[in-house]
mmCIF file of C-alpha atoms in Angstrom:
data_model
loop_
_atom_site.group_PDB
_atom_site.id
_atom_site.type_symbol
_atom_site.label_atom_id
_atom_site.label_comp_id
_atom_site.label_asym_id
_atom_site.label_seq_id
_atom_site.Cartn_x
_atom_site.Cartn_y
_atom_site.Cartn_z
ATOM 1 C CA MET A 1 -0.248 0.261 -0.136
ATOM 2 C CA LEU A 2 1.439 3.371 -0.909
ATOM 3 C CA ASP A 3 0.642 5.556 2.622
ATOM 4 C CA LEU A 4 0.631 9.372 1.576
ATOM 5 C CA ASP A 5 -0.678 10.415 4.629
ATOM 6 C CA GLN A 6 2.771 8.808 6.125
ATOM 7 C CA LYS A 7 4.529 10.448 3.387
ATOM 8 C CA ALA A 8 3.673 13.684 4.423
ATOM 9 C CA ALA A 9 4.710 12.762 7.812
ATOM 10 C CA ASP A 10 7.207 11.237 6.565
ATOM 11 C CA ARG A 11 8.671 14.374 5.505
ATOM 12 C CA ALA A 12 7.116 16.928 8.420
ATOM 13 C CA SER A 13 10.484 14.777 10.504
ATOM 14 C CA GLU A 14 12.769 15.864 7.260
ATOM 15 C CA ARG A 15 11.757 19.512 7.038
ATOM 16 C CA ALA A 16 11.970 19.651 10.720
ATOM 17 C CA ALA A 17 15.469 17.751 10.977
ATOM 18 C CA ASP A 18 16.167 20.301 8.046
ATOM 19 C CA ALA A 19 15.633 23.657 10.068
ATOM 20 C CA ALA A 20 17.707 21.710 13.257
ATOM 21 C CA ARG A 21 20.351 21.191 10.660
ATOM 22 C CA HIS A 22 20.250 24.980 8.893
ATOM 23 C CA SER A 23 19.326 26.699 12.354
ATOM 24 C CA ALA A 24 23.263 28.303 12.910
ATOM 25 C CA HIS A 25 22.972 29.854 9.263
ATOM 26 C CA GLY A 26 19.192 30.225 8.704
ATOM 27 C CA ASP A 27 17.716 29.141 5.582
ATOM 28 C CA THR A 28 20.352 29.700 3.141
ATOM 29 C CA LEU A 29 24.402 28.817 3.509
ATOM 30 C CA PRO A 30 26.780 31.681 2.146
ATOM 31 C CA ILE A 31 30.008 29.531 0.164
ATOM 32 C CA ARG A 32 33.522 31.725 1.043
ATOM 33 C CA TRP A 33 36.077 31.208 -0.978
ATOM 34 C CA LYS A 34 39.833 33.194 -1.215
ATOM 35 C CA GLY A 35 38.314 35.360 1.775
ATOM 36 C CA GLU A 36 35.055 36.482 -0.409
ATOM 37 C CA GLN A 37 31.776 34.755 -0.184
ATOM 38 C CA ILE A 38 30.620 33.718 -4.004
ATOM 39 C CA ALA A 39 27.353 32.237 -3.399
ATOM 40 C CA VAL A 40 25.034 31.290 -1.092
ATOM 41 C CA LEU A 41 22.991 28.151 -0.829
ATOM 42 C CA PRO A 42 19.530 27.771 -0.829
ATOM 43 C CA ALA A 43 18.072 24.933 2.209
ATOM 44 C CA GLU A 44 16.948 22.903 -0.461
ATOM 45 C CA LEU A 45 18.906 21.141 -3.143
ATOM 46 C CA PRO A 46 17.308 22.601 -6.259
ATOM 47 C CA LEU A 47 16.540 19.245 -8.748
ATOM 48 C CA ASP A 48 17.426 21.383 -11.266
ATOM 49 C CA THR A 49 21.219 20.977 -10.388
ATOM 50 C CA LEU A 50 21.644 17.412 -11.434
ATOM 51 C CA GLU A 51 19.899 17.094 -15.382
ATOM 52 C CA PRO A 52 23.270 18.138 -16.357
ATOM 53 C CA LEU A 53 24.393 14.400 -15.270
ATOM 54 C CA ARG A 54 21.705 12.821 -17.834
ATOM 55 C CA ARG A 55 24.495 13.509 -20.415
ATOM 56 C CA ILE A 56 26.349 10.895 -19.349
ATOM 57 C CA SER A 57 26.352 7.918 -20.681
ATOM 58 C CA SER A 58 28.826 5.660 -18.420
ATOM 59 C CA ASP A 59 27.591 4.725 -14.702
ATOM 60 C CA ILE A 60 27.918 7.677 -13.064
ATOM 61 C CA ALA A 61 27.474 5.350 -10.063
ATOM 62 C CA LEU A 62 30.658 4.406 -11.046
ATOM 63 C CA VAL A 63 32.378 7.281 -11.469
ATOM 64 C CA VAL A 64 31.840 9.401 -8.567
ATOM 65 C CA ARG A 65 32.203 5.853 -6.081
ATOM 66 C CA SER A 66 36.057 5.536 -8.097
ATOM 67 C CA ALA A 67 36.247 9.168 -7.762
ATOM 68 C CA MET A 68 35.802 9.061 -4.239
ATOM 69 C CA GLN A 69 37.728 6.541 -3.356
ATOM 70 C CA MET A 70 41.014 8.122 -4.532
ATOM 71 C CA GLN A 71 40.618 10.024 -1.731
ATOM 72 C CA GLY A 72 41.450 7.255 0.320
ATOM 73 C CA THR A 73 44.931 6.006 0.830
ATOM 74 C CA GLY A 74 47.246 2.824 -0.070
ATOM 75 C CA ASP A 75 44.625 0.225 -1.921
ATOM 76 C CA GLU A 76 41.089 1.914 -2.392
ATOM 77 C CA ALA A 77 42.927 5.367 -3.761
ATOM 78 C CA ARG A 78 45.057 3.369 -6.529
ATOM 79 C CA ASP A 79 42.087 1.122 -7.251
ATOM 80 C CA GLY A 80 39.293 4.611 -7.399
ATOM 81 C CA THR A 81 42.502 5.755 -9.849
ATOM 82 C CA GLN A 82 42.688 2.373 -12.191
ATOM 83 C CA MET A 83 38.838 2.487 -12.401
ATOM 84 C CA ILE A 84 38.708 6.286 -13.740
ATOM 85 C CA VAL A 85 41.652 5.525 -16.213
ATOM 86 C CA ASP A 86 40.058 2.280 -17.458
ATOM 87 C CA LEU A 87 36.750 4.481 -17.671
ATOM 88 C CA LEU A 88 37.844 7.205 -19.885
ATOM 89 C CA SER A 89 40.054 4.909 -21.642
ATOM 90 C CA THR A 90 37.182 2.877 -22.953
ATOM 91 C CA ASN A 91 34.944 5.876 -23.828
ATOM 92 C CA ASP A 92 36.841 8.838 -25.978
ATOM 93 C CA ASP A 93 33.533 11.568 -25.313
ATOM 94 C CA LEU A 94 33.943 10.871 -21.231
ATOM 95 C CA PRO A 95 36.444 12.834 -19.972
ATOM 96 C CA ASP A 96 35.300 15.740 -21.851
ATOM 97 C CA THR A 97 31.428 15.483 -21.516
ATOM 98 C CA VAL A 98 32.233 14.457 -17.151
ATOM 99 C CA LEU A 99 34.544 18.335 -17.313
ATOM 100 C CA THR A 100 31.384 19.866 -18.854
ATOM 101 C CA VAL A 101 28.836 17.985 -17.162
ATOM 102 C CA LEU A 102 30.678 18.880 -13.772
ATOM 103 C CA THR A 103 30.850 23.111 -15.274
ATOM 104 C CA ASP A 104 27.053 22.934 -15.490
ATOM 105 C CA VAL A 105 26.520 21.253 -12.127
ATOM 106 C CA ALA A 106 28.762 23.621 -10.677
ATOM 107 C CA THR A 107 27.973 26.326 -12.441
ATOM 108 C CA ARG A 108 23.653 26.033 -11.254
ATOM 109 C CA VAL A 109 24.970 25.412 -7.668
ATOM 110 C CA LEU A 110 27.670 28.370 -7.575
ATOM 111 C CA GLY A 111 25.796 30.496 -9.734
ATOM 112 C CA GLU A 112 27.611 31.853 -13.115
ATOM 113 C CA SER A 113 29.347 34.340 -10.652
ATOM 114 C CA GLY A 114 30.199 32.146 -8.575
ATOM 115 C CA TYR A 115 31.473 29.579 -10.687
ATOM 116 C CA THR A 116 33.813 31.619 -12.543
ATOM 117 C CA GLN A 117 35.080 33.150 -9.056
ATOM 118 C CA PHE A 118 35.595 29.333 -7.971
ATOM 119 C CA ALA A 119 37.598 28.407 -10.982
ATOM 120 C CA ALA A 120 39.529 31.468 -10.855
ATOM 121 C CA GLY A 121 40.700 30.542 -7.592
ATOM 122 C CA ARG A 122 42.225 27.173 -9.358
ATOM 123 C CA PRO A 123 40.923 24.938 -6.371
ATOM 124 C CA SER A 124 42.609 22.004 -5.846
ATOM 125 C CA TYR A 125 40.780 18.384 -5.956
ATOM 126 C CA GLN A 126 40.390 18.619 -2.346
ATOM 127 C CA ASP A 127 38.745 22.280 -2.566
ATOM 128 C CA VAL A 128 36.266 20.490 -5.289
ATOM 129 C CA ALA A 129 35.584 17.798 -3.305
ATOM 130 C CA ALA A 130 34.983 19.898 0.043
ATOM 131 C CA LEU A 131 32.719 21.827 -1.699
ATOM 132 C CA THR A 132 30.949 18.974 -2.265
ATOM 133 C CA VAL A 133 30.872 17.685 0.564
ATOM 134 C CA GLY A 134 29.254 20.513 2.128
ATOM 135 C CA CYS A 135 26.975 21.094 -0.088
ATOM 136 C CA LEU A 136 25.323 17.296 -0.013
ATOM 137 C CA GLU A 137 25.816 17.936 3.925
ATOM 138 C CA TRP A 138 23.916 21.420 3.741
ATOM 139 C CA TRP A 139 21.096 19.400 1.797
ATOM 140 C CA GLY A 140 21.050 16.290 3.690
ATOM 141 C CA VAL A 141 21.788 14.276 0.492
ATOM 142 C CA SER A 142 24.437 11.562 0.314
ATOM 143 C CA LEU A 143 25.724 10.398 -2.829
ATOM 144 C CA GLY A 144 23.768 7.171 -1.924
ATOM 145 C CA ASP A 145 20.958 8.846 -2.094
ATOM 146 C CA LEU A 146 22.054 10.521 -5.385
ATOM 147 C CA PHE A 147 22.809 7.660 -7.244
ATOM 148 C CA GLY A 148 21.049 4.772 -5.600
ATOM 149 C CA PRO A 149 22.225 1.641 -4.031
#
């Protein structure tokens, strides 16, 4: 049975958890980069932010998991790096597509001006990872939520 009343109650509980998480910042979260505020995140993840991901023909979950593994150490980092290399070497268009899609997603999150300022600051992989994790934590979303099991 699909219990829409229960779904509504669940959403109300989630909104209460979001409110508690956001209480320190209000309904928006300013993003600071190189000493300047470059963007302000809304309280909820705008769904259209993820639309560019549809352009990636490969298994995006595999790409993301591999990228996250690269943050580890030892065998895990090596395996993640090898998986990314294998994916890129078997799909000639994937590197350009992934970079274009990630730029589009980042622009939707930060806005044109915010993305331009972020990119001009020449962020490292760790900077990009910190921005990604920070945004997902703010919105109360995990990579599993985005890409499924």
